Coordinates of N, CA, C and O in Angstrom, one line a residue:
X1 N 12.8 -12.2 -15.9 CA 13.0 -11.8 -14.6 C 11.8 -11.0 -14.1 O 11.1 -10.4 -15.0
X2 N 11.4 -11.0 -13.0 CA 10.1 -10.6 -12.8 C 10.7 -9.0 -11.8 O 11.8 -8.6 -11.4
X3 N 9.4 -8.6 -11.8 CA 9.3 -7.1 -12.0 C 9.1 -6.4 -11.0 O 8.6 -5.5 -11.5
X4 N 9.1 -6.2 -10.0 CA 9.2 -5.6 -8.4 C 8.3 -4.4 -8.4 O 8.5 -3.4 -9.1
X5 N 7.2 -4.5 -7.5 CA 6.2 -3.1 -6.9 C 6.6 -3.7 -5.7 O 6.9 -4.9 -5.5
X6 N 6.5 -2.8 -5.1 CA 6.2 -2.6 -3.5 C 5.4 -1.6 -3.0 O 5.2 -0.4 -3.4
X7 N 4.6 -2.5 -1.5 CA 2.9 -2.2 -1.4 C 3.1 -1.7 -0.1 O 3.7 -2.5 0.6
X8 N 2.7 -0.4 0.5 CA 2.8 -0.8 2.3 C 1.6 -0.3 2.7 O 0.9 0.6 2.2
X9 N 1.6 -1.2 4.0 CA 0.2 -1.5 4.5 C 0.4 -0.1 5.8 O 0.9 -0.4 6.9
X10 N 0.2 0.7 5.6 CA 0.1 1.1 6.8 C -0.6 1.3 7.9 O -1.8 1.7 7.6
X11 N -0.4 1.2 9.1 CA -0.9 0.7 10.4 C -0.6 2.0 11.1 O 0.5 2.6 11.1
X12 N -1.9 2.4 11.9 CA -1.3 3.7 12.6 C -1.7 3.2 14.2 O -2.3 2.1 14.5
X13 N -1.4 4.0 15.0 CA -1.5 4.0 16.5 C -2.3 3.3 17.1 O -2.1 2.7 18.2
X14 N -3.8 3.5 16.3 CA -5.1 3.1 16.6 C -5.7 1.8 16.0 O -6.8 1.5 16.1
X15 N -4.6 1.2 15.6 CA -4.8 -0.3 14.4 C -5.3 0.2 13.2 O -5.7 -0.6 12.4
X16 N -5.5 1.2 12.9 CA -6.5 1.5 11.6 C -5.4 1.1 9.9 O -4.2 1.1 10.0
X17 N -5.8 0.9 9.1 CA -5.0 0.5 7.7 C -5.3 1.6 6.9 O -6.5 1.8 6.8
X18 N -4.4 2.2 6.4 CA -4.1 3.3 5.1 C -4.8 2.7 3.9 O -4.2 1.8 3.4
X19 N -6.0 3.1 3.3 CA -6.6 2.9 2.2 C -6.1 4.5 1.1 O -6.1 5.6 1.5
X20 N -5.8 3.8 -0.2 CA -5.5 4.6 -1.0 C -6.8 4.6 -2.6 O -7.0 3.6 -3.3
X21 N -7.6 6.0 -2.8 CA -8.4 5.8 -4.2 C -7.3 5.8 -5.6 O -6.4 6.6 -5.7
X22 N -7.5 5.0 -6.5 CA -6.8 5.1 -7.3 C -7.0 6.3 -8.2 O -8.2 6.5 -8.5
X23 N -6.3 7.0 -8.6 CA -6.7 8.2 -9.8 C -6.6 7.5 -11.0 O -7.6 7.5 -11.7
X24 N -5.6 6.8 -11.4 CA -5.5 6.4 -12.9 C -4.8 5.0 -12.6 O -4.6 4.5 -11.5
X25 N -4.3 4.5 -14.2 CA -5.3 4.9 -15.2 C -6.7 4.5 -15.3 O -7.4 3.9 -14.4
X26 N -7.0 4.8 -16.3 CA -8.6 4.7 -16.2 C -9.4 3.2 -15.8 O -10.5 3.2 -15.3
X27 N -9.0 2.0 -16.2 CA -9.4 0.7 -16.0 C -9.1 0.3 -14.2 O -9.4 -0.8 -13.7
X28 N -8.3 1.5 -13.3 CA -8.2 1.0 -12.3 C -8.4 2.3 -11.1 O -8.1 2.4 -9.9
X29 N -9.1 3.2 -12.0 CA -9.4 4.6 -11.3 C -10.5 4.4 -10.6 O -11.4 3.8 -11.2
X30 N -10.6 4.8 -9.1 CA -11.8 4.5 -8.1 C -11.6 3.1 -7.1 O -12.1 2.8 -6.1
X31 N -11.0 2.5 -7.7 CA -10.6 1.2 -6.8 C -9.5 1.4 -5.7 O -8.6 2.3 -6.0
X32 N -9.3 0.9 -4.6 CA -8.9 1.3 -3.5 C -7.7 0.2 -3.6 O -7.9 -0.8 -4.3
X33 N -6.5 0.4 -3.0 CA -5.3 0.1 -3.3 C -4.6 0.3 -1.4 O -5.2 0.8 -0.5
X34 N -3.2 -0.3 -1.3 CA -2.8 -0.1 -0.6 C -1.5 1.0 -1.3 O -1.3 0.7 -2.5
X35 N -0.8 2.0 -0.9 CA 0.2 2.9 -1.5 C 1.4 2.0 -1.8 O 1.8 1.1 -1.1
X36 N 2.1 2.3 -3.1 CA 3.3 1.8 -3.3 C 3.5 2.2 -4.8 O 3.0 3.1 -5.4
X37 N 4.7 1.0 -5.4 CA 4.7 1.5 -6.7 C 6.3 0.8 -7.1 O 7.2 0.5 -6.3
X38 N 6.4 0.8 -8.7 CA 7.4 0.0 -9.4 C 8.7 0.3 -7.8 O 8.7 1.1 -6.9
X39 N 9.6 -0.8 -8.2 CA 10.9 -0.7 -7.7 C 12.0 -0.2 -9.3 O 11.9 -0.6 -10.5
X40 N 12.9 0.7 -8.9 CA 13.4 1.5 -10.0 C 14.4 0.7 -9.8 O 14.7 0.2 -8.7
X41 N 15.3 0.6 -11.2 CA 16.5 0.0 -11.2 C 17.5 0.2 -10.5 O 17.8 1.4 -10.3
X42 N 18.4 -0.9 -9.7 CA 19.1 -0.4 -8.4 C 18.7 0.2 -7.3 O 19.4 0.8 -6.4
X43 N 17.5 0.0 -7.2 CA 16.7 0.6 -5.7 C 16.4 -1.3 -5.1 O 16.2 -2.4 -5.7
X44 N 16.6 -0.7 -3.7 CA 16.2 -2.0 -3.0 C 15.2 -2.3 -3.1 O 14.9 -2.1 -4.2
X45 N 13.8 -2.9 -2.2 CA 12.5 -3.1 -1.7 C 12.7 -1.9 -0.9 O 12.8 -0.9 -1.5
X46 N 12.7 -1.8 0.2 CA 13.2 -0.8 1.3 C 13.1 0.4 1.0 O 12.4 1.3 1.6
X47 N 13.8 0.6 0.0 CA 14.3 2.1 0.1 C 13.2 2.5 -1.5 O 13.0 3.7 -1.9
X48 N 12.7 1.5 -2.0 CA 11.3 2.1 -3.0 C 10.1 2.1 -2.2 O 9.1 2.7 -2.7
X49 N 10.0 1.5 -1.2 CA 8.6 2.0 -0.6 C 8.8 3.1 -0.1 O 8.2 4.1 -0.4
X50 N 10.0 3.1 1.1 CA 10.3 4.8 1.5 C 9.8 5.9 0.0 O 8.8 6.6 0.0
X51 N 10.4 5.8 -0.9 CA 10.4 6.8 -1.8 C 9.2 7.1 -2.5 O 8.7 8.2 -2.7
X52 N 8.6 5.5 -2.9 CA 7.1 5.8 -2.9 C 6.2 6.3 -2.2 O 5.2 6.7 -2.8
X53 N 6.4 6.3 -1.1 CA 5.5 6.7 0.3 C 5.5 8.2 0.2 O 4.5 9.0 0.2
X54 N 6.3 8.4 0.2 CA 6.7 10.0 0.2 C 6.8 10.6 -1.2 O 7.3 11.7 -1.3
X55 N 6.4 10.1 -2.0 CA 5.9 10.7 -3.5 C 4.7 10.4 -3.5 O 4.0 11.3 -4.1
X56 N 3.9 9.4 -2.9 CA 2.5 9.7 -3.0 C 1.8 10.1 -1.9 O 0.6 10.3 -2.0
X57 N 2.5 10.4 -0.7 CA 1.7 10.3 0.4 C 2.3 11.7 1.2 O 1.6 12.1 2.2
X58 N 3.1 12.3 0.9 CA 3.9 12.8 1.5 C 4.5 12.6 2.8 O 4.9 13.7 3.3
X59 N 4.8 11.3 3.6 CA 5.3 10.7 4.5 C 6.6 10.0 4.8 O 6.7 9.3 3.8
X60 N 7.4 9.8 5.3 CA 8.4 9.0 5.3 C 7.8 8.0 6.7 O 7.3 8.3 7.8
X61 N 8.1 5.9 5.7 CA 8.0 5.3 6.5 C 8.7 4.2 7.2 O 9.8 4.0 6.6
X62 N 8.6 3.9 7.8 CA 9.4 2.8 8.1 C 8.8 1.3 8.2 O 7.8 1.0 8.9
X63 N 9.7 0.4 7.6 CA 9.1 -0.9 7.1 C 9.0 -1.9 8.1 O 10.1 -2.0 8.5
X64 N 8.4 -2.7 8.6 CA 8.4 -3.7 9.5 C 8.2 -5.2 9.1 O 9.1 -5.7 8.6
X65 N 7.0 -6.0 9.4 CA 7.1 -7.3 8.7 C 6.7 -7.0 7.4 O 6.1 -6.0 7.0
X66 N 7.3 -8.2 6.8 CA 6.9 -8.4 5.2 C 5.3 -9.5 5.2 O 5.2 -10.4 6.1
X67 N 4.5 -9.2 4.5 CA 3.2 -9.5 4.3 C 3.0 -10.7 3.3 O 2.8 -10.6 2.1
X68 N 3.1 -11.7 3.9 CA 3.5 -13.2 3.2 C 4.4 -12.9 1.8 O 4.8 -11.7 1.8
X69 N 4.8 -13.5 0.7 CA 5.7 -13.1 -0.8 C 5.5 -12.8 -1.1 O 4.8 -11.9 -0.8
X70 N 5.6 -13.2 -2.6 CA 5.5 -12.8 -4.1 C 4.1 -12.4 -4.5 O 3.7 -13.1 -5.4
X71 N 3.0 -11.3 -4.1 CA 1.9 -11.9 -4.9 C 1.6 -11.4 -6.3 O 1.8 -10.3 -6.9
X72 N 1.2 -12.2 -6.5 CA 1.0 -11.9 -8.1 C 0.4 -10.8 -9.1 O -0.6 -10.2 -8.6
X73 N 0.5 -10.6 -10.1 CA 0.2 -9.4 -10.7 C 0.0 -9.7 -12.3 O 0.2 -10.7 -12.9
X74 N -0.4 -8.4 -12.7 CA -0.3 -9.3 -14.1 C 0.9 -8.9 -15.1 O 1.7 -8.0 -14.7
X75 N 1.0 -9.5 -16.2 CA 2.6 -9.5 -16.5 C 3.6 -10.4 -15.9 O 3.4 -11.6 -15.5
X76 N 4.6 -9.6 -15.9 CA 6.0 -10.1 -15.5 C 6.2 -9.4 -13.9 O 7.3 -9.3 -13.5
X77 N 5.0 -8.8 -13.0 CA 5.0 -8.4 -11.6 C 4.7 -8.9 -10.9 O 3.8 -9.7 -11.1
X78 N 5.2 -8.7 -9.7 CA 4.8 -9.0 -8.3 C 4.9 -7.7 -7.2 O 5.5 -6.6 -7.2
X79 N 4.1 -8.4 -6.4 CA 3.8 -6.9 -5.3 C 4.4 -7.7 -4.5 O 4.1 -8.9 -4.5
X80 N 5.3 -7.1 -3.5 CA 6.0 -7.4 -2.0 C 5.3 -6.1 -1.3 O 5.1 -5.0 -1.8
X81 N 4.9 -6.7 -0.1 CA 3.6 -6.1 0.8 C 4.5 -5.9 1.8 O 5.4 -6.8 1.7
X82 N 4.7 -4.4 3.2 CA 5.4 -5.0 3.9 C 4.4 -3.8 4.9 O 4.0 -2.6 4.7
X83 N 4.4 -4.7 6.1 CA 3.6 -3.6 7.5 C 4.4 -2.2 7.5 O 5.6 -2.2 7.1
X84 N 4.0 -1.2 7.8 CA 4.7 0.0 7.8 C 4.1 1.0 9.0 O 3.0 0.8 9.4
X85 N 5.0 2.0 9.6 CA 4.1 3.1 10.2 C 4.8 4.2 9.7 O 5.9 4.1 9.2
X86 N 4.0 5.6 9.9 CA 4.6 6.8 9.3 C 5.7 7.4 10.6 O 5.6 7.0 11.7
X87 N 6.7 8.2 10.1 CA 7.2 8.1 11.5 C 7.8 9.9 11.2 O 8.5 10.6 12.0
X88 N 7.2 10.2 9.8 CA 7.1 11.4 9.7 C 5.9 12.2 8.8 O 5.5 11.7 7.7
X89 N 5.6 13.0 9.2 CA 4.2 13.8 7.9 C 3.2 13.0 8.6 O 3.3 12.3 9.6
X90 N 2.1 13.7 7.6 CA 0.8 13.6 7.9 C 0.3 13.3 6.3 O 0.5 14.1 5.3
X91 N -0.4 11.8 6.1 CA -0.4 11.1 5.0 C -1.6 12.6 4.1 O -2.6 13.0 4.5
X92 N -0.7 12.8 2.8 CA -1.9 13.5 2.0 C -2.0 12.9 0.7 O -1.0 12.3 0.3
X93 N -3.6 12.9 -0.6 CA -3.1 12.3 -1.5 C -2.8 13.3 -2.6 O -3.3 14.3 -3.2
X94 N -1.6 12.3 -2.6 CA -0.2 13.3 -4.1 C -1.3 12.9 -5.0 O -2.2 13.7 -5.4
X95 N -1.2 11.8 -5.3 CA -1.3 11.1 -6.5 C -2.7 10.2 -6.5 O -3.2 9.5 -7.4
X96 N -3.2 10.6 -4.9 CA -4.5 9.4 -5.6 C -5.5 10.6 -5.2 O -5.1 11.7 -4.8
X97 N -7.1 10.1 -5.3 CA -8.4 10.3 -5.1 C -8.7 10.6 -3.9 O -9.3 11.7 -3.7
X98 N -8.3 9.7 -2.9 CA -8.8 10.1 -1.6 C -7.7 9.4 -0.7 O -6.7 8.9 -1.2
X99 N -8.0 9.4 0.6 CA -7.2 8.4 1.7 C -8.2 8.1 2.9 O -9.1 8.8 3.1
X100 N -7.9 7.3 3.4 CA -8.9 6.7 4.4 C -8.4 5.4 5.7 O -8.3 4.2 5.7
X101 N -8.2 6.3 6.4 CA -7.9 5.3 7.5 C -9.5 4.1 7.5 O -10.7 4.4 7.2
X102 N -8.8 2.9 7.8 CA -10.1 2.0 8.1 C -9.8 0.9 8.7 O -9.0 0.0 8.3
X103 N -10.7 0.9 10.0 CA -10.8 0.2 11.5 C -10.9 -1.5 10.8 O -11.3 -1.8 9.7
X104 N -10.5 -2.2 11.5 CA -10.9 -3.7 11.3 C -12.2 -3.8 10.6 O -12.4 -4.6 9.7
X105 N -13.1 -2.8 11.3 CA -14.6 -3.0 10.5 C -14.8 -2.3 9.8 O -15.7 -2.6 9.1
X106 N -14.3 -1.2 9.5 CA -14.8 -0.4 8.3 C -14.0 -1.3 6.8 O -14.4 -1.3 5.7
X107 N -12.6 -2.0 7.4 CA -11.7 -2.3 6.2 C -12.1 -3.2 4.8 O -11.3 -3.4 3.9
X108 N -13.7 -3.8 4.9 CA -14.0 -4.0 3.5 C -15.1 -3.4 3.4 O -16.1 -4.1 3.2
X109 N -15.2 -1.7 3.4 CA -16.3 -1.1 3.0 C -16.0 0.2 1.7 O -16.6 1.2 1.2
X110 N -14.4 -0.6 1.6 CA -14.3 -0.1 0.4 C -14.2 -0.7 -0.8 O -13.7 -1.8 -0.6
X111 N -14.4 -0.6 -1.9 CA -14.1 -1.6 -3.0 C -12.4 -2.0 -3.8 O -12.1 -1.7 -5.0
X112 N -11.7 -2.7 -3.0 CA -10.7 -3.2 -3.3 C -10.1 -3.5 -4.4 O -10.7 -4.5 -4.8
X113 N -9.1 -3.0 -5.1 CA -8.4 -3.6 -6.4 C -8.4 -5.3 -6.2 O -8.1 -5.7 -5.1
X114 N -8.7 -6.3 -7.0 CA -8.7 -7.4 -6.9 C -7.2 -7.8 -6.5 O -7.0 -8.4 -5.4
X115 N -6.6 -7.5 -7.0 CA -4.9 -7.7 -6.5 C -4.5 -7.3 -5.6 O -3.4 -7.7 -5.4
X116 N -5.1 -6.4 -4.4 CA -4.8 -6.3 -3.4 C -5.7 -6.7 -2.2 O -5.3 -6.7 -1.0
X117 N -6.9 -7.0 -2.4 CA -8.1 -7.7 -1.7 C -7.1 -9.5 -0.6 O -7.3 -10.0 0.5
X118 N -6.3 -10.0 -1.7 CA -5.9 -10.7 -0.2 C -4.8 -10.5 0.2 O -4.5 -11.3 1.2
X119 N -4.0 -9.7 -0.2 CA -3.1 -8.9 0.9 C -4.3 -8.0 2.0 O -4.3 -8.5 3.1
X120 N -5.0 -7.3 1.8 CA -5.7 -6.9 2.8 C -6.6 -8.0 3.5 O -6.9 -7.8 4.7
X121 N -6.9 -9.1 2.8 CA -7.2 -10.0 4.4 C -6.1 -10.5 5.1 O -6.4 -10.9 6.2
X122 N -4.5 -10.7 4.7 CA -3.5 -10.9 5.4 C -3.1 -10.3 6.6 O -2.8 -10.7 7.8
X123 N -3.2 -8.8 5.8 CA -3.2 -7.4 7.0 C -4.0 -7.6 8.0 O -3.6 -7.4 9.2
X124 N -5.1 -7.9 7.5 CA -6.1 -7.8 9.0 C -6.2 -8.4 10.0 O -7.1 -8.0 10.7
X125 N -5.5 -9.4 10.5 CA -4.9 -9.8 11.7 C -4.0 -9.3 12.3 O -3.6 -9.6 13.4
X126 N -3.4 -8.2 11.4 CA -2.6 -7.0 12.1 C -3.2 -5.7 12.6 O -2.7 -4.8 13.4
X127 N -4.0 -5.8 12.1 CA -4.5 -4.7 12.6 C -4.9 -4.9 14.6 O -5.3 -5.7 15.3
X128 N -4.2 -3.4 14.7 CA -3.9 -3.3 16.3 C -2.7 -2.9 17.0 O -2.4 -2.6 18.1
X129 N -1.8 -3.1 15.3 CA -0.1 -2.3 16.0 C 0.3 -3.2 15.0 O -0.3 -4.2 14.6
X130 N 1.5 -2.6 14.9 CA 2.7 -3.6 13.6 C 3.4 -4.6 14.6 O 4.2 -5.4 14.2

């Protein structure tokens, strides 16, 4: 059975996308990520990105489209991507390096986790509002 993360892209007022630095571990520390994280047993999709969000970001969000399926990971995971906006807090990082809003043009001037590089060209036709 395969293994559930969930990713959310968030989109704020201005179209800009929520870039996250990774802290750890070390083979994936510095690489930019969208926020999310495992689904715990008996947690929906839904209600683990909420939870995620707000353990790494200090935010509560709310989910909107889902960001094409399954994409792949290594192992027995997959990341479900879904548009999001904050609809409370002010995003800080708990758990990562840095954070970074970034405009349609700034959004590949960061260096992207390979696993999330084409969910973020997916995103970027969204950018502009969820």
């Amino acid at each position: 059975m395969k293994k559930v993360v969930v990713g959310a892209a968030i989109l704020d007022g201005d179209g800009r996308l929520l870039a996250a630095q990774r802290a750890e571990p070390p083979e994936l520390a510095g690489g930019w990520e969208l926020p999310g994280g495992k689904v715990d047993p008996g947690e929906d999709d839904h209600t683990a990105l909420v939870r995620e969000c707000l353990e790494e970001l200090g935010v509560v969000v709310a989910a909107g489209t889902q960001v094409g399926g399954d994409w792949p990971l290594t192992g027995d995971y997959v990341l479900r991507v879904w548009l999001a906006r904050i609809i409370e807090g002010e995003p800080e990082a708990k758990e990562h390096l840095e954070l970074r809003w970034l405009t349609a043009d700034e959004l590949f001037d960061v260096a992207w986790l390979p696993a999330d590089l084409p969910i973020v060209r997916a995103v970027q036709g969204h950018l502009g509002g969820i």
